[in-house]
């Protein structure tokens, strides 16, 4: 086995390795290399030396690992002190032969040589340089627990769990019956708006989220026009093929501080679900950090059920 950096002719073979190896709920099946190029290669910070490939002497690709970096504090650039092992994929025929361990070691060496002081395994907000749109679902939760092989592998190689993000989904192709006495006065005071091309606000967010082409859903005060709550959503077209229904992902739900605990966030999400149902989506997914108990209660009250958990790890 030899290990080398990415070369321009690799994408079709990498896609074949991906489709053979990544069959869990949170990974899409790629029908061409176009999406791989958009999500990975077109990133302004992509470095071919960070995409390391395991190859047999006969030229068969056995697996690959992708390493990258988190954002600077102002989200205007990458910060090389924070290294991220974004993904590691080994074809079934080459598993349990030391290929994954060799790829991981080389990714860690690359990150340290570039200046990483910490190494995180699993793309998780805000350090999610690659694979949003290919793995993880609606956002970047780290490595999914449904991807069972990766967790004991990382623990074996010195990684400890860092943060958990719970994954919830809901069918919206069934009637949405939500009773909350606060909704009637809120409907009179606020109106919804859909902005087809959301402004993402920073170079980092444009780089990471921009390729998803998200729309913005807003709740505005009818008199002042001020936005009191908003969320991004995007069409998870390739996940929909695997899940058997058109899917949408809801990310970055925000309610202005002075308007929290008034039912406004719940009202906005309920309106968003109705909008998505009218657009003929069948499934909506959202991801919530485990520590945000109030947000999880709200989404459960809106009919969401937990379907997975994502975990990020830190190298000890």
CSV table of C-alpha atoms in Angstrom, one decimal:
chain,number,residue,atom,x,y,z
A,1,UNK,CA,0.0,0.0,0.0
A,2,UNK,CA,1.3,3.5,-0.8
A,3,UNK,CA,-0.1,6.8,0.4
A,4,UNK,CA,-0.2,10.0,-1.7
A,5,UNK,CA,-1.9,13.3,-2.0
A,6,UNK,CA,-4.9,13.9,-4.2
A,7,UNK,CA,-4.5,14.2,-8.0
A,8,UNK,CA,-6.8,15.8,-10.5
A,9,UNK,CA,-7.9,12.4,-12.1
A,10,UNK,CA,-9.0,10.9,-8.7
A,11,UNK,CA,-12.6,12.1,-8.3
A,12,UNK,CA,-14.4,9.3,-10.2
A,13,UNK,CA,-12.5,6.6,-8.3
A,14,UNK,CA,-13.1,8.4,-5.0
A,15,UNK,CA,-16.8,8.6,-5.7
A,16,UNK,CA,-16.8,4.8,-6.3
A,17,UNK,CA,-15.0,4.2,-3.0
A,18,UNK,CA,-17.5,6.4,-1.3
A,19,UNK,CA,-20.6,4.8,-2.7
A,20,UNK,CA,-19.3,1.3,-1.8
A,21,UNK,CA,-18.3,2.2,1.7
A,22,UNK,CA,-20.7,4.9,3.0
A,23,UNK,CA,-24.1,3.3,3.2
A,24,UNK,CA,-25.5,4.7,6.4
A,25,UNK,CA,-28.5,7.0,6.7
A,26,UNK,CA,-26.4,10.2,6.9
A,27,UNK,CA,-24.3,9.7,3.7
A,28,UNK,CA,-25.6,10.3,0.2
A,29,UNK,CA,-25.0,8.1,-2.8
A,30,UNK,CA,-23.2,10.2,-5.5
A,31,UNK,CA,-24.3,9.6,-9.0
A,32,UNK,CA,-21.3,11.5,-10.5
A,33,UNK,CA,-18.2,13.3,-9.3
A,34,UNK,CA,-19.8,16.8,-9.8
A,35,UNK,CA,-21.1,17.0,-6.3
A,36,UNK,CA,-17.8,15.8,-4.8
A,37,UNK,CA,-16.0,18.5,-6.8
A,38,UNK,CA,-18.4,21.2,-5.6
A,39,UNK,CA,-18.4,20.2,-1.9
A,40,UNK,CA,-14.7,19.4,-1.6
A,41,UNK,CA,-12.5,20.5,-4.4
A,42,UNK,CA,-14.0,23.9,-5.1
A,43,UNK,CA,-13.5,25.2,-1.5
A,44,UNK,CA,-11.1,28.2,-1.6
A,45,UNK,CA,-9.0,26.6,1.1
A,46,UNK,CA,-8.8,23.1,-0.4
A,47,UNK,CA,-5.2,21.7,-0.3
A,48,UNK,CA,-4.5,18.5,-2.3
A,49,UNK,CA,-2.0,17.5,0.4
A,50,UNK,CA,-4.9,17.4,2.9
A,51,UNK,CA,-6.8,14.8,0.9
A,52,UNK,CA,-4.6,11.6,1.3
A,53,UNK,CA,-5.2,8.5,-0.7
A,54,UNK,CA,-4.3,4.9,0.0
A,55,UNK,CA,-3.5,3.0,-3.2
A,56,UNK,CA,-2.4,-0.5,-3.9
A,57,UNK,CA,0.6,-1.2,-6.1
A,58,UNK,CA,-1.9,-2.1,-8.9
A,59,UNK,CA,-3.4,1.4,-8.7
A,60,UNK,CA,-6.6,0.5,-6.9
A,61,UNK,CA,-7.8,3.1,-4.3
A,62,UNK,CA,-8.4,1.4,-1.0
A,63,UNK,CA,-9.5,4.5,0.9
A,64,UNK,CA,-8.9,8.2,1.7
A,65,UNK,CA,-8.9,10.7,4.5
A,66,UNK,CA,-9.7,14.4,4.3
A,67,UNK,CA,-8.1,16.9,6.7
A,68,UNK,CA,-8.8,20.6,7.0
A,69,UNK,CA,-9.0,23.5,9.4
A,70,UNK,CA,-11.6,25.5,11.4
A,71,UNK,CA,-12.3,29.2,10.9
A,72,UNK,CA,-10.7,32.2,12.4
A,73,UNK,CA,-12.6,34.0,15.1
A,74,UNK,CA,-14.0,36.6,12.7
A,75,UNK,CA,-14.8,33.9,10.1
A,76,UNK,CA,-12.8,35.7,7.4
A,77,UNK,CA,-10.2,33.0,6.9
A,78,UNK,CA,-9.1,29.5,8.2
A,79,UNK,CA,-7.3,29.1,11.5
A,80,UNK,CA,-4.6,26.5,11.1
A,81,UNK,CA,-4.2,26.1,14.9
A,82,UNK,CA,-7.5,24.1,14.8
A,83,UNK,CA,-7.1,20.9,12.8
A,84,UNK,CA,-10.0,18.7,11.7
A,85,UNK,CA,-10.0,15.2,10.5
A,86,UNK,CA,-13.2,15.6,8.4
A,87,UNK,CA,-13.7,12.1,7.0
A,88,UNK,CA,-12.0,8.8,6.7
A,89,UNK,CA,-13.3,6.2,4.3
A,90,UNK,CA,-11.9,2.6,3.7
A,91,UNK,CA,-13.4,0.2,1.2
A,92,UNK,CA,-14.9,-2.9,2.9
A,93,UNK,CA,-12.3,-5.2,1.3
A,94,UNK,CA,-9.5,-3.3,2.9
A,95,UNK,CA,-10.9,-2.8,6.4
A,96,UNK,CA,-9.2,-4.2,9.4
A,97,UNK,CA,-5.8,-4.3,7.6
A,98,UNK,CA,-4.3,-1.1,9.1
A,99,UNK,CA,-5.3,1.1,6.1
A,100,UNK,CA,-7.5,3.3,8.2
A,101,UNK,CA,-4.9,3.7,11.0
A,102,UNK,CA,-2.2,4.7,8.4
A,103,UNK,CA,-4.5,7.2,6.8
A,104,UNK,CA,-5.4,8.7,10.2
A,105,UNK,CA,-1.8,9.0,11.2
A,106,UNK,CA,-0.9,10.8,8.0
A,107,UNK,CA,-3.8,13.2,8.4
A,108,UNK,CA,-2.6,14.0,11.9
A,109,UNK,CA,1.0,14.6,10.6
A,110,UNK,CA,-0.3,16.9,7.9
A,111,UNK,CA,-2.3,18.9,10.3
A,112,UNK,CA,0.5,19.3,12.8
A,113,UNK,CA,3.0,20.3,10.1
A,114,UNK,CA,0.5,23.0,9.1
A,115,UNK,CA,0.4,24.3,12.6
A,116,UNK,CA,-2.5,22.5,14.3
A,117,UNK,CA,-2.3,22.7,18.1
A,118,UNK,CA,-5.6,20.7,18.5
A,119,UNK,CA,-7.0,18.0,16.3
A,120,UNK,CA,-10.8,17.4,16.2
A,121,UNK,CA,-12.2,14.3,14.4
A,122,UNK,CA,-15.6,15.0,12.8
A,123,UNK,CA,-16.7,18.2,11.1
A,124,UNK,CA,-18.9,20.0,13.6
A,125,UNK,CA,-20.0,23.6,13.7
A,126,UNK,CA,-18.2,25.9,13.4
A,127,UNK,CA,-15.2,23.8,12.4
A,128,UNK,CA,-16.8,22.1,9.3
A,129,UNK,CA,-14.5,22.8,6.4
A,130,UNK,CA,-15.6,19.9,4.2
A,131,UNK,CA,-18.4,17.3,3.6
A,132,UNK,CA,-21.5,19.4,4.5
A,133,UNK,CA,-23.9,18.2,1.8
A,134,UNK,CA,-22.3,14.8,1.4
A,135,UNK,CA,-22.4,13.5,5.0
A,136,UNK,CA,-24.1,14.2,8.2
A,137,UNK,CA,-27.5,15.3,6.9
A,138,UNK,CA,-28.9,18.9,7.3
A,139,UNK,CA,-25.8,20.2,9.0
A,140,UNK,CA,-22.4,19.0,10.3
A,141,UNK,CA,-22.9,17.0,13.5
A,142,UNK,CA,-19.5,15.2,13.6
A,143,UNK,CA,-19.5,11.4,13.0
A,144,UNK,CA,-22.9,9.9,13.2
A,145,UNK,CA,-23.5,7.1,15.7
A,146,UNK,CA,-25.4,5.2,12.9
A,147,UNK,CA,-22.0,5.0,11.2
A,148,UNK,CA,-21.0,2.4,13.8
A,149,UNK,CA,-17.5,1.5,12.8
A,150,UNK,CA,-15.9,4.9,13.1
A,151,UNK,CA,-16.5,5.4,16.9
A,152,UNK,CA,-14.5,2.5,18.3
A,153,UNK,CA,-11.8,3.2,15.7
A,154,UNK,CA,-11.3,6.8,16.9
A,155,UNK,CA,-11.3,5.8,20.6
A,156,UNK,CA,-8.7,3.1,19.8
A,157,UNK,CA,-6.5,5.8,18.3
A,158,UNK,CA,-6.6,8.2,21.2
A,159,UNK,CA,-9.7,10.3,20.6
A,160,UNK,CA,-12.2,11.1,23.2
A,161,UNK,CA,-15.8,12.3,22.7
A,162,UNK,CA,-16.1,16.1,22.7
A,163,UNK,CA,-19.5,17.4,21.8
A,164,UNK,CA,-22.8,15.7,20.8
A,165,UNK,CA,-25.4,17.0,18.4
A,166,UNK,CA,-28.8,15.2,18.1
A,167,UNK,CA,-30.5,14.7,14.8
A,168,UNK,CA,-34.2,15.1,14.5
A,169,UNK,CA,-36.6,14.7,11.6
A,170,UNK,CA,-40.3,15.0,10.9
A,171,UNK,CA,-42.7,14.0,8.1
A,172,UNK,CA,-44.4,17.1,6.7
A,173,UNK,CA,-46.5,15.3,4.1
A,174,UNK,CA,-49.1,14.7,6.9
A,175,UNK,CA,-51.4,17.4,8.4
A,176,UNK,CA,-49.6,19.7,10.8
A,177,UNK,CA,-51.9,20.0,13.9
A,178,UNK,CA,-50.2,22.2,16.5
A,179,UNK,CA,-52.3,23.8,19.2
A,180,UNK,CA,-50.7,26.7,21.0
A,181,UNK,CA,-52.8,29.7,22.3
A,182,UNK,CA,-49.9,32.1,21.7
A,183,UNK,CA,-50.1,31.5,17.9
A,184,UNK,CA,-53.3,33.5,17.1
A,185,UNK,CA,-52.0,36.9,18.4
A,186,UNK,CA,-48.6,36.2,16.8
A,187,UNK,CA,-50.1,35.7,13.4
A,188,UNK,CA,-51.8,39.1,13.7
A,189,UNK,CA,-48.6,40.9,14.6
A,190,UNK,CA,-46.0,39.1,12.5
A,191,UNK,CA,-45.7,38.0,8.9
A,192,UNK,CA,-43.4,35.5,7.2
A,193,UNK,CA,-41.1,36.2,4.3
A,194,UNK,CA,-39.0,33.8,2.2
A,195,UNK,CA,-35.7,35.1,0.8
A,196,UNK,CA,-34.6,32.7,-2.0
A,197,UNK,CA,-30.9,33.6,-1.8
A,198,UNK,CA,-29.9,34.1,1.8
A,199,UNK,CA,-27.0,36.4,2.7
A,200,UNK,CA,-24.7,34.3,4.8
A,201,UNK,CA,-22.7,37.2,6.3
A,202,UNK,CA,-19.1,35.9,6.2
A,203,UNK,CA,-16.4,34.4,4.0
A,204,UNK,CA,-16.5,31.2,6.0
A,205,UNK,CA,-20.2,30.7,5.9
A,206,UNK,CA,-20.3,31.5,2.1
A,207,UNK,CA,-17.5,28.9,1.6
A,208,UNK,CA,-19.2,26.2,3.8
A,209,UNK,CA,-22.9,26.8,3.4
A,210,UNK,CA,-23.0,28.7,0.1
A,211,UNK,CA,-22.9,25.6,-2.2
A,212,UNK,CA,-26.1,24.4,-0.6
A,213,UNK,CA,-27.9,27.5,-2.0
A,214,UNK,CA,-30.0,28.0,1.2
A,215,UNK,CA,-33.1,30.2,1.4
A,216,UNK,CA,-34.0,32.3,4.4
A,217,UNK,CA,-37.3,32.1,6.2
A,218,UNK,CA,-38.1,35.2,8.3
A,219,UNK,CA,-40.7,36.4,10.8
A,220,UNK,CA,-41.1,40.2,10.5
A,221,UNK,CA,-43.0,42.7,12.5
A,222,UNK,CA,-45.9,44.0,10.3
A,223,UNK,CA,-45.6,47.5,11.6
A,224,UNK,CA,-41.9,48.1,11.9
A,225,UNK,CA,-40.7,45.6,9.4
A,226,UNK,CA,-38.0,44.4,11.8
A,227,UNK,CA,-37.0,40.7,11.7
A,228,UNK,CA,-37.6,39.0,15.1
A,229,UNK,CA,-36.7,35.5,14.1
A,230,UNK,CA,-35.2,33.7,11.1
A,231,UNK,CA,-33.9,30.3,9.9
A,232,UNK,CA,-32.1,28.9,6.8
A,233,UNK,CA,-33.4,25.9,4.9
A,234,UNK,CA,-32.0,24.0,1.9
A,235,UNK,CA,-33.2,21.3,-0.4
A,236,UNK,CA,-31.5,18.0,0.5
A,237,UNK,CA,-32.1,16.6,-2.9
A,238,UNK,CA,-29.6,13.8,-2.8
A,239,UNK,CA,-30.6,12.7,0.7
A,240,UNK,CA,-34.2,12.5,-0.5
A,241,UNK,CA,-33.2,9.8,-2.9
A,242,UNK,CA,-31.9,7.7,0.0
A,243,UNK,CA,-34.7,8.5,2.4
A,244,UNK,CA,-37.5,7.9,-0.1
A,245,UNK,CA,-39.1,11.4,0.1
A,246,UNK,CA,-38.1,15.0,-0.9
A,247,UNK,CA,-36.1,16.3,2.0
A,248,UNK,CA,-35.3,19.8,3.4
A,249,UNK,CA,-32.8,20.7,6.1
A,250,UNK,CA,-33.4,23.5,8.6
A,251,UNK,CA,-30.3,25.2,10.0
A,252,UNK,CA,-29.3,28.3,12.0
A,253,UNK,CA,-32.6,29.0,13.7
A,254,UNK,CA,-32.3,32.4,15.4
A,255,UNK,CA,-34.7,34.4,17.6
A,256,UNK,CA,-33.7,37.9,18.8
A,257,UNK,CA,-32.9,37.7,22.5
A,258,UNK,CA,-35.7,40.1,23.7
A,259,UNK,CA,-38.3,38.0,21.9
A,260,UNK,CA,-37.4,34.6,23.3
A,261,UNK,CA,-39.7,32.5,25.5
A,262,UNK,CA,-42.8,34.1,23.9
A,263,UNK,CA,-43.5,31.3,21.5
A,264,UNK,CA,-42.1,33.2,18.5
A,265,UNK,CA,-39.5,30.6,17.6
A,266,UNK,CA,-42.1,27.8,17.8
A,267,UNK,CA,-44.5,29.8,15.7
A,268,UNK,CA,-41.9,30.6,13.1
A,269,UNK,CA,-40.8,27.0,12.8
A,270,UNK,CA,-44.5,25.9,12.5
A,271,UNK,CA,-45.0,28.4,9.7
A,272,UNK,CA,-41.8,27.1,8.0
A,273,UNK,CA,-43.0,23.5,8.2
A,274,UNK,CA,-46.3,24.6,6.5
A,275,UNK,CA,-44.3,26.4,3.8
A,276,UNK,CA,-42.2,23.3,3.2
A,277,UNK,CA,-45.2,21.1,3.0
A,278,UNK,CA,-46.7,23.4,0.4
A,279,UNK,CA,-43.5,23.0,-1.6
A,280,UNK,CA,-44.1,19.2,-1.6
A,281,UNK,CA,-41.3,18.3,0.8
A,282,UNK,CA,-41.9,15.1,2.7
A,283,UNK,CA,-39.2,15.1,5.4
A,284,UNK,CA,-37.6,18.0,7.3
A,285,UNK,CA,-34.4,17.4,9.3
A,286,UNK,CA,-32.9,19.6,12.0
A,287,UNK,CA,-29.8,19.2,14.3
A,288,UNK,CA,-29.6,20.5,17.9
A,289,UNK,CA,-26.6,20.4,20.3
A,290,UNK,CA,-27.3,18.1,23.2
A,291,UNK,CA,-26.8,21.0,25.6
A,292,UNK,CA,-29.7,23.0,24.1
A,293,UNK,CA,-32.5,21.2,26.0
A,294,UNK,CA,-35.0,24.0,25.5
A,295,UNK,CA,-34.6,23.9,21.7
A,296,UNK,CA,-35.0,20.1,21.7
A,297,UNK,CA,-38.2,20.4,23.7
A,298,UNK,CA,-39.6,22.9,21.2
A,299,UNK,CA,-38.9,20.7,18.2
A,300,UNK,CA,-40.3,17.6,19.9
A,301,UNK,CA,-43.5,19.7,20.6
A,302,UNK,CA,-43.6,20.3,16.9
A,303,UNK,CA,-43.6,16.6,16.1
A,304,UNK,CA,-39.9,16.0,15.5
A,305,UNK,CA,-38.3,12.7,16.6
A,306,UNK,CA,-34.7,11.9,17.2
A,307,UNK,CA,-33.2,9.6,14.6
A,308,UNK,CA,-29.4,9.9,15.2
A,309,UNK,CA,-26.6,11.5,17.1
A,310,UNK,CA,-23.4,13.1,15.9
A,311,UNK,CA,-20.2,13.2,17.9
A,312,UNK,CA,-17.0,15.1,17.5
A,313,UNK,CA,-13.8,13.9,19.1
A,314,UNK,CA,-10.6,15.5,20.3
A,315,UNK,CA,-7.2,13.9,20.2
A,316,UNK,CA,-5.8,13.4,23.7
